[in-house]
């Protein structure tokens, strides 16, 4: 691989990783600890991620249990979860916080599938933007002869096609997970 295809590959890998992270945050009725990643708790005046303050466990498919290492942070964690846009009401038993994930309705599952389709489309656009940038670098590279530029562009296009297919596979898997009853 040349430096241009390496550039494209590394950036396209980042697009796939971002898509996987976004898919992990979509609530599908199944408990997923990554849904708590964006939530910050005010811990001694510092915004701290929940995962740094507590252990997050999945005892069953529709339940998350947050067990803080410092029991004094229990109320702060509960308050941060309530203030977030998760739409889940935490229950505090004095030792841990339980987050029940209700099964989404058929209509809600369809909305979530549309949301996932939009996230996948954003990832496709990002991959295509990387292709455009790589092709621009190839065209500006004065050391490459014209036939080598054509080969490089074909290699970048082949990479792009592979990543678009990978995005489609991820979308199919996530949609199947969401639509499963």
Tab-separated table of C-alpha atoms in Angstrom:
chain	number	residue	atom	x	y	z
A	1	UNK	CA	0.000	0.000	0.000
A	2	UNK	CA	1.100	3.512	-0.657
A	3	UNK	CA	0.930	6.465	1.671
A	4	UNK	CA	-2.318	7.598	0.005
A	5	UNK	CA	-4.133	4.308	0.552
A	6	UNK	CA	-2.701	4.091	4.087
A	7	UNK	CA	-4.112	7.575	4.736
A	8	UNK	CA	-7.517	6.537	3.387
A	9	UNK	CA	-7.535	3.229	5.287
A	10	UNK	CA	-6.669	4.792	8.644
A	11	UNK	CA	-9.326	7.491	8.283
A	12	UNK	CA	-11.961	5.027	7.085
A	13	UNK	CA	-11.180	2.804	10.081
A	14	UNK	CA	-11.943	5.795	12.305
A	15	UNK	CA	-15.294	6.245	10.524
A	16	UNK	CA	-16.197	2.608	11.245
A	17	UNK	CA	-15.158	2.929	14.903
A	18	UNK	CA	-17.274	6.073	15.267
A	19	UNK	CA	-20.256	4.274	13.743
A	20	UNK	CA	-19.834	1.340	16.137
A	21	UNK	CA	-19.689	3.770	19.079
A	22	UNK	CA	-22.829	5.549	17.853
A	23	UNK	CA	-24.659	2.247	17.388
A	24	UNK	CA	-23.680	1.218	20.936
A	25	UNK	CA	-25.452	4.296	22.300
A	26	UNK	CA	-28.745	3.511	20.548
A	27	UNK	CA	-31.172	2.056	23.071
A	28	UNK	CA	-32.585	-1.153	21.654
A	29	UNK	CA	-34.365	-2.495	24.734
A	30	UNK	CA	-31.290	-4.505	25.603
A	31	UNK	CA	-29.062	-3.249	28.409
A	32	UNK	CA	-25.758	-1.903	27.124
A	33	UNK	CA	-23.172	-0.361	29.498
A	34	UNK	CA	-21.910	1.970	26.737
A	35	UNK	CA	-25.139	3.929	26.951
A	36	UNK	CA	-23.715	5.534	30.124
A	37	UNK	CA	-20.457	6.653	28.447
A	38	UNK	CA	-21.507	10.254	27.663
A	39	UNK	CA	-22.908	10.885	31.173
A	40	UNK	CA	-20.661	12.878	33.501
A	41	UNK	CA	-21.112	13.013	37.286
A	42	UNK	CA	-20.184	16.055	39.377
A	43	UNK	CA	-17.702	14.348	41.702
A	44	UNK	CA	-15.951	16.758	44.079
A	45	UNK	CA	-16.432	19.575	41.590
A	46	UNK	CA	-15.059	17.633	38.619
A	47	UNK	CA	-17.191	16.226	35.775
A	48	UNK	CA	-16.230	12.527	35.876
A	49	UNK	CA	-17.481	9.669	33.670
A	50	UNK	CA	-19.627	7.097	35.483
A	51	UNK	CA	-17.275	4.308	34.404
A	52	UNK	CA	-14.485	5.918	36.472
A	53	UNK	CA	-16.666	6.061	39.588
A	54	UNK	CA	-18.483	2.745	39.476
A	55	UNK	CA	-18.673	-0.742	38.112
A	56	UNK	CA	-21.415	-1.210	35.516
A	57	UNK	CA	-22.855	-4.721	35.293
A	58	UNK	CA	-25.502	-6.369	33.121
A	59	UNK	CA	-27.142	-9.048	35.329
A	60	UNK	CA	-29.922	-9.660	32.804
A	61	UNK	CA	-30.749	-8.546	29.264
A	62	UNK	CA	-32.977	-5.655	30.313
A	63	UNK	CA	-31.189	-4.386	33.447
A	64	UNK	CA	-28.037	-2.404	34.205
A	65	UNK	CA	-26.613	-2.220	37.719
A	66	UNK	CA	-24.264	0.614	38.660
A	67	UNK	CA	-22.237	-0.081	41.818
A	68	UNK	CA	-20.125	2.917	42.906
A	69	UNK	CA	-16.779	2.235	44.521
A	70	UNK	CA	-17.297	5.271	46.741
A	71	UNK	CA	-20.779	4.987	48.305
A	72	UNK	CA	-20.899	8.764	48.853
A	73	UNK	CA	-21.106	9.192	45.064
A	74	UNK	CA	-24.337	7.169	44.834
A	75	UNK	CA	-26.670	10.196	44.975
A	76	UNK	CA	-24.546	12.179	42.508
A	77	UNK	CA	-24.565	9.289	40.021
A	78	UNK	CA	-28.330	8.886	40.401
A	79	UNK	CA	-28.843	12.624	39.864
A	80	UNK	CA	-26.638	12.610	36.733
A	81	UNK	CA	-28.566	9.667	35.227
A	82	UNK	CA	-31.901	11.379	35.948
A	83	UNK	CA	-30.654	14.620	34.360
A	84	UNK	CA	-29.467	12.825	31.209
A	85	UNK	CA	-31.693	12.242	28.179
A	86	UNK	CA	-31.737	8.450	28.583
A	87	UNK	CA	-35.381	8.365	29.550
A	88	UNK	CA	-34.713	5.744	32.232
A	89	UNK	CA	-35.698	6.193	35.871
A	90	UNK	CA	-32.971	4.819	38.150
A	91	UNK	CA	-33.863	3.009	41.360
A	92	UNK	CA	-31.462	3.384	44.271
A	93	UNK	CA	-31.288	0.660	46.957
A	94	UNK	CA	-28.576	2.356	49.026
A	95	UNK	CA	-25.780	0.195	47.635
A	96	UNK	CA	-26.300	0.265	43.877
A	97	UNK	CA	-28.440	1.865	41.190
A	98	UNK	CA	-30.650	-0.296	38.996
A	99	UNK	CA	-31.585	0.862	35.502
A	100	UNK	CA	-34.462	-1.141	33.995
A	101	UNK	CA	-34.666	-1.040	30.189
A	102	UNK	CA	-38.285	-1.406	29.074
A	103	UNK	CA	-38.996	-3.185	25.791
A	104	UNK	CA	-39.626	-0.580	23.073
A	105	UNK	CA	-42.934	-0.611	21.226
A	106	UNK	CA	-43.111	-1.524	17.533
A	107	UNK	CA	-43.343	2.144	16.592
A	108	UNK	CA	-40.346	3.035	18.754
A	109	UNK	CA	-38.309	0.195	17.232
A	110	UNK	CA	-39.041	1.570	13.760
A	111	UNK	CA	-37.891	5.031	14.891
A	112	UNK	CA	-34.685	3.527	16.285
A	113	UNK	CA	-34.100	1.671	12.993
A	114	UNK	CA	-34.488	4.983	11.111
A	115	UNK	CA	-32.066	6.627	13.525
A	116	UNK	CA	-29.547	3.840	12.860
A	117	UNK	CA	-30.033	4.286	9.106
A	118	UNK	CA	-29.218	7.975	9.492
A	119	UNK	CA	-26.084	7.157	11.516
A	120	UNK	CA	-25.031	4.685	8.806
A	121	UNK	CA	-25.611	7.296	6.101
A	122	UNK	CA	-23.467	9.784	8.024
A	123	UNK	CA	-20.712	7.138	8.164
A	124	UNK	CA	-21.031	6.516	4.398
A	125	UNK	CA	-20.698	10.254	3.768
A	126	UNK	CA	-17.614	10.368	6.007
A	127	UNK	CA	-16.029	7.457	4.111
A	128	UNK	CA	-16.758	9.160	0.788
A	129	UNK	CA	-15.222	12.387	2.111
A	130	UNK	CA	-12.073	10.452	2.997
A	131	UNK	CA	-12.038	9.045	-0.553
A	132	UNK	CA	-12.363	12.572	-1.956
A	133	UNK	CA	-9.501	13.816	0.243
A	134	UNK	CA	-7.278	10.860	-0.718
A	135	UNK	CA	-7.994	11.370	-4.421
A	136	UNK	CA	-7.170	15.063	-4.024
A	137	UNK	CA	-3.827	14.180	-2.445
A	138	UNK	CA	-3.121	11.729	-5.266
A	139	UNK	CA	-3.842	14.379	-7.896
A	140	UNK	CA	-1.607	16.923	-6.140
A	141	UNK	CA	1.276	14.450	-5.836
A	142	UNK	CA	3.637	15.621	-8.590
A	143	UNK	CA	5.989	12.648	-8.199
A	144	UNK	CA	3.323	10.155	-9.332
A	145	UNK	CA	2.999	9.522	-13.055
A	146	UNK	CA	-0.497	9.557	-14.529
A	147	UNK	CA	-0.899	5.764	-14.726
A	148	UNK	CA	0.229	5.406	-11.094
A	149	UNK	CA	-2.331	8.025	-10.094
A	150	UNK	CA	-5.033	6.005	-11.838
A	151	UNK	CA	-3.921	2.842	-10.001
A	152	UNK	CA	-3.933	4.690	-6.683
A	153	UNK	CA	-7.414	6.066	-7.299
A	154	UNK	CA	-8.674	2.570	-8.148
A	155	UNK	CA	-7.132	1.221	-4.941
A	156	UNK	CA	-8.809	3.981	-2.913
A	157	UNK	CA	-12.134	3.249	-4.633
A	158	UNK	CA	-11.768	-0.451	-3.822
A	159	UNK	CA	-11.114	0.457	-0.169
A	160	UNK	CA	-14.160	2.735	-0.195
A	161	UNK	CA	-16.384	-0.028	-1.582
A	162	UNK	CA	-15.178	-2.417	1.119
A	163	UNK	CA	-15.883	0.070	3.917
A	164	UNK	CA	-19.330	0.927	2.523
A	165	UNK	CA	-20.137	-2.819	2.497
A	166	UNK	CA	-18.892	-3.057	6.108
A	167	UNK	CA	-21.209	-0.182	7.084
A	168	UNK	CA	-24.135	-1.988	5.408
A	169	UNK	CA	-23.353	-5.168	7.364
A	170	UNK	CA	-23.202	-3.236	10.653
A	171	UNK	CA	-26.520	-1.554	9.839
A	172	UNK	CA	-28.210	-4.870	9.027
A	173	UNK	CA	-26.976	-6.388	12.282
A	174	UNK	CA	-28.094	-3.414	14.393
A	175	UNK	CA	-31.485	-3.193	12.653
A	176	UNK	CA	-32.070	-6.914	13.243
A	177	UNK	CA	-31.158	-6.438	16.927
A	178	UNK	CA	-33.573	-3.521	17.266
A	179	UNK	CA	-36.482	-5.174	15.457
A	180	UNK	CA	-36.119	-8.438	17.410
A	181	UNK	CA	-38.993	-8.872	19.873
